[in-house]
Coordinates of N, CA and C in Angstrom, one line a residue:
M1 N 135.4 154.3 47.4 CA 135.9 155.7 47.4 C 134.8 156.6 47.0
K2 N 134.6 157.7 47.7 CA 133.5 158.6 47.5 C 133.7 159.3 46.2
K3 N 132.6 159.4 45.4 CA 132.7 160.1 44.1 C 132.9 161.6 44.3
E4 N 133.8 162.2 43.5 CA 134.0 163.6 43.5 C 133.1 164.2 42.5
S5 N 132.6 165.4 42.8 CA 131.8 166.1 41.9 C 132.1 167.6 41.9
T6 N 131.9 168.3 40.7 CA 132.1 169.7 40.6 C 130.8 170.4 40.3
K7 N 130.6 171.5 40.9 CA 129.4 172.3 40.7 C 129.7 173.7 40.5
C8 N 128.9 174.4 39.6 CA 129.0 175.8 39.4 C 127.9 176.4 40.3
T9 N 128.1 177.6 40.7 CA 127.1 178.3 41.6 C 126.0 179.0 40.9
H10 N 126.2 179.2 39.6 CA 125.3 180.0 38.7 C 125.4 181.5 39.1
R11 N 126.3 181.9 40.0 CA 126.5 183.3 40.2 C 127.8 183.8 39.6
T12 N 128.7 182.8 39.5 CA 130.0 183.2 38.9 C 130.3 182.5 37.6
C13 N 129.5 181.4 37.3 CA 129.8 180.6 36.1 C 129.5 181.5 34.8
E14 N 130.4 181.7 34.0 CA 130.3 182.5 32.8 C 129.2 182.0 31.9
H15 N 129.2 180.6 31.7 CA 128.3 180.0 30.7 C 126.9 180.1 31.2
C16 N 126.7 179.7 32.5 CA 125.3 179.7 33.1 C 124.7 181.1 33.2
S17 N 125.5 182.1 33.4 CA 125.0 183.4 33.6 C 124.4 184.0 32.3
K18 N 124.8 183.4 31.2 CA 124.3 183.8 29.9 C 123.0 183.1 29.4
L19 N 122.5 182.2 30.2 CA 121.4 181.4 29.8 C 120.1 182.3 29.7
S20 N 119.3 182.1 28.7 CA 118.1 182.8 28.5 C 117.0 182.3 29.5
N21 N 117.1 181.0 29.8 CA 116.2 180.4 30.8 C 117.0 179.9 32.0
P22 N 116.8 180.6 33.2 CA 117.5 180.2 34.4 C 117.2 178.7 34.7
P23 N 118.2 178.0 35.3 CA 118.1 176.6 35.6 C 116.9 176.3 36.6
N24 N 116.2 175.3 36.4 CA 115.1 174.9 37.3 C 115.2 173.4 37.4
Y25 N 115.7 172.9 38.6 CA 115.9 171.5 38.8 C 114.8 170.8 39.6
T26 N 113.9 171.6 40.1 CA 112.9 171.0 41.1 C 111.5 171.2 40.7
E27 N 111.2 172.0 39.6 CA 109.8 172.3 39.3 C 109.0 171.0 39.0
D28 N 107.8 170.9 39.6 CA 107.0 169.7 39.4 C 105.9 169.9 38.4
E29 N 105.3 171.1 38.4 CA 104.2 171.4 37.4 C 104.8 171.8 36.1
Y30 N 104.1 171.3 35.0 CA 104.6 171.6 33.7 C 103.5 171.5 32.7
D31 N 103.6 172.1 31.5 CA 102.6 172.1 30.5 C 102.8 171.0 29.5
Y32 N 104.1 170.7 29.2 CA 104.4 169.7 28.2 C 105.6 168.8 28.7
L33 N 105.6 167.6 28.3 CA 106.6 166.6 28.6 C 107.3 166.1 27.3
A34 N 108.6 166.2 27.2 CA 109.3 165.8 26.0 C 110.4 164.8 26.4
K35 N 110.3 163.7 25.6 CA 111.3 162.6 25.9 C 112.5 162.8 24.9
V36 N 113.7 162.9 25.4 CA 114.9 163.0 24.6 C 115.9 161.9 25.0
V37 N 116.4 161.2 24.0 CA 117.3 160.1 24.2 C 118.8 160.5 23.9
L38 N 119.7 160.2 24.8 CA 121.1 160.3 24.5 C 121.7 159.0 24.0
S39 N 122.4 159.1 22.9 CA 122.9 157.9 22.2 C 124.4 158.1 21.8
G40 N 125.1 157.0 21.8 CA 126.5 157.1 21.5 C 127.3 156.0 22.2
D41 N 128.6 155.9 21.8 CA 129.5 154.9 22.4 C 129.6 155.1 23.9
S42 N 130.0 154.0 24.5 CA 130.3 154.0 26.0 C 131.5 154.9 26.2
G43 N 131.5 155.7 27.3 CA 132.6 156.5 27.7 C 132.7 157.9 27.0
V44 N 131.7 158.3 26.2 CA 131.8 159.6 25.6 C 131.3 160.7 26.5
G45 N 130.7 160.4 27.6 CA 130.2 161.4 28.5 C 128.7 161.6 28.6
K46 N 127.9 160.7 28.1 CA 126.5 160.9 28.1 C 125.9 161.0 29.5
S47 N 126.4 160.2 30.4 CA 125.8 160.3 31.8 C 126.2 161.6 32.5
N48 N 127.4 162.1 32.2 CA 127.8 163.4 32.8 C 127.1 164.5 32.2
L49 N 126.8 164.4 30.9 CA 126.0 165.5 30.2 C 124.6 165.5 30.9
L50 N 124.0 164.3 31.1 CA 122.7 164.2 31.7 C 122.8 164.8 33.1
S51 N 123.7 164.4 33.9 CA 123.8 164.9 35.3 C 124.1 166.4 35.4
R52 N 124.9 166.9 34.4 CA 125.3 168.3 34.4 C 124.0 169.2 34.1
F53 N 123.2 168.7 33.1 CA 122.1 169.5 32.7 C 120.9 169.4 33.8
T54 N 120.7 168.2 34.3 CA 119.6 168.0 35.2 C 119.9 168.3 36.7
R55 N 121.1 168.1 37.1 CA 121.4 168.3 38.5 C 122.6 169.3 38.7
N56 N 123.2 169.7 37.6 CA 124.4 170.5 37.7 C 125.6 169.8 38.5
E57 N 125.8 168.6 38.2 CA 126.8 167.8 38.8 C 127.7 167.1 37.8
F58 N 128.9 166.8 38.2 CA 129.8 166.0 37.3 C 130.6 165.1 38.2
S59 N 130.6 163.8 37.8 CA 131.4 162.8 38.5 C 132.6 162.4 37.8
L60 N 133.8 162.5 38.5 CA 135.0 162.1 37.9 C 135.2 160.6 37.7
E61 N 134.3 159.9 38.5 CA 134.4 158.4 38.4 C 133.1 157.8 37.9
S62 N 132.5 158.4 36.9 CA 131.3 157.9 36.4 C 131.5 156.6 35.7
K63 N 130.5 155.6 36.1 CA 130.6 154.3 35.5 C 129.7 154.1 34.3
S64 N 130.0 153.1 33.5 CA 129.2 152.9 32.3 C 127.7 152.6 32.7
T65 N 126.8 153.2 31.9 CA 125.4 152.9 32.2 C 125.0 151.5 31.8
I66 N 124.2 150.9 32.7 CA 123.7 149.5 32.5 C 122.2 149.7 32.2
G67 N 121.9 149.3 30.9 CA 120.5 149.5 30.5 C 120.2 150.9 30.2
V68 N 119.2 151.5 31.0 CA 118.8 152.9 30.7 C 118.6 153.7 32.0
E69 N 119.0 154.9 32.1 CA 118.7 155.8 33.2 C 118.1 157.0 32.6
F70 N 117.3 157.7 33.5 CA 116.8 159.0 33.0 C 116.6 160.0 34.1
A71 N 116.6 161.3 33.8 CA 116.4 162.3 34.7 C 115.6 163.4 34.0
T72 N 115.1 164.4 34.8 CA 114.3 165.4 34.2 C 114.7 166.8 34.7
R73 N 114.3 167.8 33.8 CA 114.5 169.2 34.2 C 113.6 170.0 33.4
S74 N 113.0 171.0 34.0 CA 112.0 171.9 33.3 C 112.7 173.1 32.7
V75 N 112.2 173.5 31.5 CA 112.7 174.8 30.9 C 111.4 175.6 30.5
H76 N 111.6 176.8 30.2 CA 110.5 177.7 29.9 C 110.7 178.2 28.4
I77 N 109.6 177.9 27.6 CA 109.6 178.3 26.2 C 108.3 178.9 25.9
D78 N 108.4 180.2 25.4 CA 107.1 180.9 24.9 C 106.1 180.9 26.1
G79 N 106.5 181.1 27.3 CA 105.6 181.2 28.4 C 105.1 179.9 28.9
K80 N 105.5 178.8 28.3 CA 105.1 177.5 28.8 C 106.3 176.8 29.5
T81 N 105.9 175.8 30.4 CA 106.9 175.0 31.0 C 107.0 173.7 30.3
L82 N 108.1 173.4 29.8 CA 108.4 172.1 29.2 C 109.3 171.2 30.0
K83 N 108.8 170.1 30.4 CA 109.6 169.2 31.2 C 110.4 168.2 30.3
A84 N 111.7 168.3 30.3 CA 112.5 167.4 29.5 C 112.8 166.1 30.3
Q85 N 112.5 165.0 29.7 CA 112.8 163.7 30.3 C 113.9 163.1 29.4
I86 N 115.1 163.2 30.0 CA 116.3 162.8 29.2 C 116.7 161.4 29.6
W87 N 116.8 160.6 28.6 CA 117.1 159.1 28.8 C 118.6 158.9 28.3
D88 N 119.3 158.3 29.2 CA 120.7 157.9 29.0 C 120.8 156.5 28.7
T89 N 121.1 156.1 27.5 CA 121.2 154.7 27.1 C 122.6 154.1 27.2
A90 N 122.7 152.8 27.4 CA 124.0 152.2 27.4 C 124.6 152.2 26.1
G91 N 125.9 152.4 26.0 CA 126.6 152.4 24.7 C 127.3 151.1 24.4
Q92 N 127.1 150.1 25.3 CA 127.8 148.8 25.1 C 126.9 147.9 24.4
D93 N 127.4 147.2 23.4 CA 126.5 146.3 22.5 C 125.7 145.3 23.3
R94 N 126.3 144.8 24.4 CA 125.6 143.7 25.1 C 124.3 144.2 25.8
Y95 N 124.1 145.5 25.9 CA 122.9 146.0 26.5 C 121.9 146.5 25.5
R96 N 122.2 146.4 24.2 CA 121.4 147.0 23.2 C 120.0 146.4 23.2
A97 N 119.8 145.1 23.4 CA 118.5 144.5 23.4 C 117.5 145.1 24.3
I98 N 118.0 145.5 25.5 CA 117.1 146.1 26.5 C 116.9 147.6 26.4
T99 N 117.7 148.2 25.5 CA 117.6 149.7 25.4 C 116.8 150.2 24.2
N100 N 116.7 149.3 23.2 CA 116.1 149.8 21.9 C 114.7 150.2 22.2
A101 N 114.0 149.6 23.1 CA 112.6 149.9 23.4 C 112.4 151.3 23.9
Y102 N 113.5 151.9 24.5 CA 113.4 153.2 25.1 C 113.4 154.3 24.1
Y103 N 113.6 154.0 22.8 CA 113.4 155.0 21.8 C 112.0 155.3 21.5
R104 N 111.1 154.5 22.0 CA 109.6 154.6 21.7 C 109.1 156.0 22.2
K105 N 108.5 156.7 21.4 CA 107.9 158.0 21.7 C 108.9 159.1 21.9
A106 N 110.1 158.8 21.6 CA 111.1 159.9 21.8 C 110.9 161.0 20.7
V107 N 111.0 162.2 21.1 CA 110.8 163.3 20.1 C 112.2 164.0 19.7
G108 N 113.2 163.5 20.4 CA 114.5 164.1 20.2 C 115.6 163.0 20.5
V109 N 116.7 163.0 19.7 CA 117.8 162.2 20.0 C 119.1 163.0 19.9
I110 N 120.0 162.9 20.9 CA 121.3 163.5 20.9 C 122.4 162.5 20.7
F111 N 123.1 162.6 19.6 CA 124.2 161.6 19.4 C 125.5 162.3 19.9
V112 N 126.1 161.6 20.9 CA 127.3 162.1 21.5 C 128.5 161.3 21.1
Y113 N 129.6 162.1 20.8 CA 130.9 161.4 20.6 C 132.0 162.2 21.4
D114 N 133.1 161.6 21.5 CA 134.2 162.1 22.3 C 135.2 162.8 21.2
I115 N 135.4 164.1 21.3 CA 136.3 164.7 20.3 C 137.7 164.2 20.3
T116 N 138.1 163.5 21.3 CA 139.5 163.0 21.4 C 139.6 161.5 20.9
K117 N 138.4 160.9 20.6 CA 138.4 159.5 20.1 C 137.7 159.4 18.8
R118 N 138.5 159.2 17.8 CA 138.0 159.2 16.4 C 136.9 158.1 16.2
Q119 N 137.1 157.0 16.8 CA 136.2 155.8 16.6 C 134.8 156.2 17.1
T120 N 134.7 157.0 18.2 CA 133.3 157.3 18.7 C 132.6 158.2 17.7
F121 N 133.3 159.0 16.9 CA 132.7 159.8 15.9 C 132.3 158.9 14.7
D122 N 133.2 158.0 14.3 CA 132.9 157.1 13.2 C 131.7 156.2 13.4
N123 N 131.4 156.0 14.7 CA 130.3 155.1 15.1 C 129.0 155.8 15.1
V124 N 129.0 157.1 15.0 CA 127.7 157.9 15.1 C 126.7 157.4 14.0
G125 N 127.2 157.0 12.9 CA 126.3 156.5 11.8 C 125.5 155.3 12.3
K126 N 126.2 154.4 13.1 CA 125.5 153.2 13.6 C 124.4 153.6 14.6
W127 N 124.7 154.6 15.4 CA 123.6 155.0 16.4 C 122.5 155.7 15.7
M128 N 122.8 156.4 14.6 CA 121.8 157.1 13.8 C 120.8 156.1 13.2
K129 N 121.4 155.0 12.6 CA 120.6 154.0 12.0 C 119.6 153.4 13.1
E130 N 120.2 153.1 14.2 CA 119.4 152.5 15.3 C 118.2 153.4 15.7
A131 N 118.5 154.7 15.9 CA 117.5 155.7 16.2 C 116.4 155.8 15.2
K132 N 116.8 155.8 13.9 CA 115.8 155.9 12.9 C 114.9 154.7 12.8
D133 N 115.4 153.6 13.2 CA 114.7 152.3 13.1 C 113.6 152.3 14.2
F134 N 113.7 153.1 15.3 CA 112.8 153.1 16.4 C 112.1 154.4 16.7
T135 N 112.3 155.4 15.8 CA 111.7 156.7 16.1 C 110.9 157.2 14.8
D136 N 110.1 158.2 15.0 CA 109.3 158.7 13.9 C 110.2 159.5 13.0
D137 N 109.7 159.8 11.8 CA 110.5 160.5 10.8 C 110.8 161.9 11.2
D138 N 109.9 162.6 12.0 CA 110.1 164.0 12.3 C 110.9 164.1 13.7
V139 N 111.5 163.1 14.2 CA 112.3 163.2 15.4 C 113.4 164.3 15.2
V140 N 113.6 165.1 16.2 CA 114.7 166.1 16.1 C 116.0 165.5 16.5
L141 N 117.0 165.7 15.7 CA 118.4 165.1 15.9 C 119.4 166.2 16.2
M142 N 120.4 165.9 17.1 CA 121.5 166.8 17.4 C 122.8 166.0 17.5
L143 N 123.9 166.5 17.0 CA 125.2 165.9 17.1 C 126.0 166.7 18.2
V144 N 126.5 166.1 19.2 CA 127.3 166.7 20.2 C 128.7 166.1 20.3
G145 N 129.7 167.0 20.1 CA 131.1 166.6 20.4 C 131.5 167.0 21.8
N146 N 131.6 166.0 22.7 CA 131.9 166.3 24.1 C 133.4 166.3 24.4
K147 N 133.7 166.8 25.6 CA 135.0 166.8 26.1 C 135.9 167.9 25.5
T148 N 135.4 169.1 25.2 CA 136.2 170.2 24.7 C 137.3 170.6 25.7
D149 N 137.2 170.2 26.9 CA 138.2 170.6 27.9 C 139.5 169.8 27.6
L150 N 139.4 168.8 26.7 CA 140.6 168.1 26.2 C 140.9 168.4 24.7
R151 N 140.6 169.6 24.3 CA 140.8 170.0 22.9 C 142.2 169.8 22.4
H152 N 143.2 169.8 23.3 CA 144.6 169.6 22.9 C 144.8 168.2 22.5
L153 N 143.9 167.3 22.7 CA 143.9 165.9 22.3 C 142.9 165.6 21.2
R154 N 142.4 166.7 20.6 CA 141.4 166.5 19.6 C 141.7 165.6 18.4
A155 N 140.8 164.7 18.1 CA 141.0 163.8 17.0 C 139.9 164.0 15.9
V156 N 138.9 164.8 16.2 CA 137.9 165.1 15.2 C 137.7 166.6 15.1
S157 N 137.9 167.2 14.0 CA 137.8 168.7 13.8 C 136.3 169.1 13.9
S158 N 136.1 170.3 14.4 CA 134.8 170.9 14.4 C 134.2 171.0 13.0
S159 N 135.0 171.4 12.1 CA 134.5 171.6 10.7 C 134.0 170.2 10.1
E160 N 134.7 169.2 10.3 CA 134.3 167.9 9.8 C 133.0 167.4 10.5
A161 N 132.9 167.6 11.8 CA 131.7 167.2 12.5 C 130.5 168.1 12.0
R162 N 130.7 169.3 11.8 CA 129.7 170.2 11.4 C 129.1 169.8 10.0
M163 N 130.1 169.5 9.1 CA 129.7 169.0 7.8 C 128.8 167.8 7.8
F164 N 129.3 166.8 8.7 CA 128.5 165.6 8.9 C 127.1 165.9 9.4
A165 N 127.0 166.8 10.3 CA 125.7 167.1 10.9 C 124.8 167.7 9.9
E166 N 125.3 168.7 9.1 CA 124.6 169.3 8.0 C 124.1 168.3 7.0
K167 N 125.0 167.4 6.6 CA 124.6 166.4 5.7 C 123.5 165.5 6.1
N168 N 123.4 165.3 7.4 CA 122.4 164.4 8.0 C 121.3 165.2 8.7
R169 N 121.2 166.5 8.4 CA 120.1 167.4 8.8 C 120.0 167.4 10.4
M170 N 121.1 167.6 11.0 CA 121.2 167.6 12.5 C 121.8 169.0 12.8
S171 N 121.5 169.5 14.0 CA 122.2 170.6 14.6 C 123.5 170.1 15.2
F172 N 124.4 171.0 15.4 CA 125.7 170.5 15.9 C 126.3 171.5 17.0
I173 N 126.9 171.0 18.0 CA 127.5 171.8 19.0 C 128.5 171.0 19.8
E174 N 129.6 171.6 20.3 CA 130.6 171.0 21.1 C 130.4 171.4 22.5
T175 N 130.6 170.5 23.4 CA 130.4 170.7 24.9 C 131.5 170.2 25.7
S176 N 131.5 170.6 27.0 CA 132.3 169.9 28.0 C 131.4 169.8 29.2
A177 N 131.1 168.5 29.6 CA 130.4 168.2 30.8 C 131.2 168.6 32.0
L178 N 132.5 168.5 31.9 CA 133.4 168.8 33.0 C 133.3 170.2 33.5
D179 N 133.4 171.1 32.5 CA 133.4 172.6 32.9 C 132.1 173.2 32.6
S180 N 131.1 172.4 32.1 CA 129.8 172.9 31.7 C 129.6 173.7 30.5
T181 N 130.7 173.8 29.7 CA 130.7 174.6 28.5 C 129.6 174.1 27.5
H182 N 128.7 175.0 27.2 CA 127.6 174.8 26.2 C 126.7 173.6 26.5
V183 N 126.7 173.1 27.7 CA 125.8 172.0 28.0 C 124.3 172.4 28.0
D184 N 124.1 173.5 28.8 CA 122.7 174.0 28.8 C 122.3 174.5 27.4
M185 N 123.2 175.1 26.7 CA 122.9 175.6 25.3 C 122.5 174.5 24.4
A186 N 123.2 173.3 24.5 CA 122.8 172.2 23.7 C 121.4 171.7 24.0
F187 N 121.1 171.4 25.3 CA 119.8 170.9 25.6 C 118.7 171.9 25.3
Q188 N 118.9 173.1 25.7 CA 117.9 174.1 25.5 C 117.6 174.3 24.0
S189 N 118.7 174.2 23.2 CA 118.5 174.3 21.7 C 117.6 173.2 21.2
I190 N 117.9 172.0 21.5 CA 117.1 170.9 21.0 C 115.7 170.9 21.5
L191 N 115.5 171.3 22.8 CA 114.2 171.4 23.3 C 113.3 172.5 22.6
K192 N 114.0 173.6 22.3 CA 113.3 174.7 21.6 C 112.9 174.2 20.2
E193 N 113.8 173.4 19.6 CA 113.5 172.9 18.2 C 112.4 171.9 18.3
I194 N 112.4 171.1 19.3 CA 111.3 170.1 19.5 C 110.0 170.8 19.7
Y195 N 110.0 171.8 20.6 CA 108.7 172.6 20.8 C 108.2 173.2 19.5
T196 N 109.1 173.8 18.8 CA 108.7 174.4 17.5 C 108.1 173.3 16.5
T197 N 108.9 172.2 16.4 CA 108.5 171.2 15.4 C 107.2 170.6 15.8
V198 N 107.0 170.2 17.0 CA 105.8 169.5 17.5 C 104.6 170.5 17.5
S199 N 104.8 171.8 17.8 CA 103.7 172.7 17.8 C 103.2 173.0 16.4
Q200 N 104.1 173.0 15.5 CA 103.7 173.2 14.1 C 102.9 172.0 13.5
R201 N 103.3 170.8 14.1 CA 102.6 169.6 13.6 C 101.3 169.4 14.3
D202 N 101.2 169.7 15.6 CA 100.0 169.4 16.3 C 99.1 170.6 16.7
L203 N 99.5 171.8 16.4 CA 98.7 173.0 16.8 C 97.4 173.0 16.1
K204 N 96.3 173.1 16.8 CA 95.0 173.1 16.2 C 94.5 174.6 16.2
E205 N 93.9 174.9 15.1 CA 93.4 176.3 14.9 C 92.3 176.6 15.9
D206 N 91.4 175.6 16.2 CA 90.3 175.9 17.0 C 90.6 175.9 18.5
T207 N 91.7 175.3 18.9 CA 92.0 175.3 20.3 C 93.2 176.1 20.7
G208 N 94.1 176.3 19.7 CA 95.3 177.1 19.9 C 96.3 176.4 20.8
G209 N 96.2 175.1 20.9 CA 97.1 174.3 21.7 C 97.5 173.0 21.1
F210 N 98.3 172.2 21.9 CA 98.7 170.9 21.4 C 97.5 169.9 21.6
S211 N 97.5 168.9 20.7 CA 96.5 167.9 20.8 C 97.1 166.8 21.7
L212 N 96.2 166.2 22.5 CA 96.7 165.1 23.4 C 96.7 163.8 22.7
P213 N 97.6 162.9 22.9 CA 97.6 161.6 22.4 C 96.3 160.9 22.9
R214 N 95.7 160.0 22.1 CA 94.5 159.4 22.4 C 94.5 158.6 23.7
D215 N 95.7 158.1 24.0 CA 95.8 157.2 25.2 C 96.4 158.0 26.4
M216 N 96.5 159.3 26.3 CA 97.2 160.1 27.3 C 96.3 161.2 27.8
D217 N 96.1 161.3 29.1 CA 95.2 162.4 29.6 C 95.9 163.2 30.6
V218 N 96.5 162.6 31.6 CA 97.3 163.3 32.7 C 98.7 162.9 32.7
C219 N 99.6 163.9 32.8 CA 101.0 163.6 32.8 C 101.4 163.1 34.2
D220 N 101.9 161.9 34.3 CA 102.4 161.4 35.6 C 103.4 160.3 35.3
I221 N 104.7 160.7 35.4 CA 105.7 159.8 35.0 C 106.3 159.0 36.1
K222 N 105.9 159.4 37.4 CA 106.4 158.7 38.5 C 105.3 158.4 39.5
D223 N 105.4 157.5 40.4 CA 104.4 157.1 41.3 C 104.5 158.0 42.6
T224 N 105.5 158.8 42.7 CA 105.7 159.6 43.9 C 104.7 160.7 43.9
E225 N 104.2 161.1 45.1 CA 103.3 162.2 45.2 C 103.8 163.5 44.6
S226 N 105.1 163.8 44.7 CA 105.6 165.0 44.3 C 105.6 165.2 42.8
E227 N 105.4 164.0 42.1 CA 105.4 164.1 40.6 C 103.9 164.1 40.1
K228 N 102.9 163.9 40.9 CA 101.6 163.9 40.5 C 101.0 165.3 40.3
L229 N 100.4 165.6 39.2 CA 99.9 167.0 38.9 C 98.5 167.1 39.3
K230 N 98.1 168.3 39.6 CA 96.7 168.6 39.9 C 96.0 169.1 38.7
R231 N 96.7 169.3 37.6 CA 96.0 169.8 36.4 C 96.5 168.9 35.2
K232 N 95.8 169.0 34.1 CA 96.1 168.2 32.9 C 97.2 168.9 32.1
C233 N 97.9 168.2 31.3 CA 98.9 168.8 30.5 C 99.1 167.9 29.3
C234 N 99.9 168.4 28.4 CA 100.2 167.6 27.2 C 101.5 166.9 27.3
V235 N 101.6 165.8 26.6 CA 102.9 165.0 26.5 C 103.4 165.1 25.1
I236 N 104.6 165.6 24.9 CA 105.2 165.7 23.6 C 105.9 164.5 23.3
M237 N 105.2 163.5 22.8 CA 105.9 162.2 22.5 C 105.3 161.6 21.2

């Protein structure tokens, strides 16, 4: 059966029309590359959040992720182009052994739960522990309660989730990948925080820019010609 998808045109979509940074799904050149990992139970909507943000698509028949998938999208911050590399990890325990390595060099982690399923919220602590075991201390964290289109079935209140996020020093937002509510806002918010955090850490007074990792010179995350850059850039990892 052919998968169904829904798309907004960005001309009539109320949420997209309010974005400070217009969507850019195809830009190849960029100044910085930031790796962000989506974490959480299976079925909470991580894959659809990824596809909604990077391709403006939603699949009604989305299958569970096996291993790890990733997609990219560029955003503009302070006159610079930041390419977000979003990694969607499997939420099923039997795949954890092959996904833990993908936290390496991540500068942001988004913990996703389903607002209609209490257990997915209760399990966020488990995903947080895993992330902290494999990321640096200054990694930027965000808590996302997905599926607000099903708010009539809500099992986790916004206030409880917000308190949990504040206690664990995370930002918090609720989204709906189905109707795109706050999806762009969530990703752009964490990317701006990442940019600010890393720039404050790595900004050099003598150069006025980011320092490159010792083992990184040119950004090239794919072997395809369209992804190869003609200029050097920084990698925020």
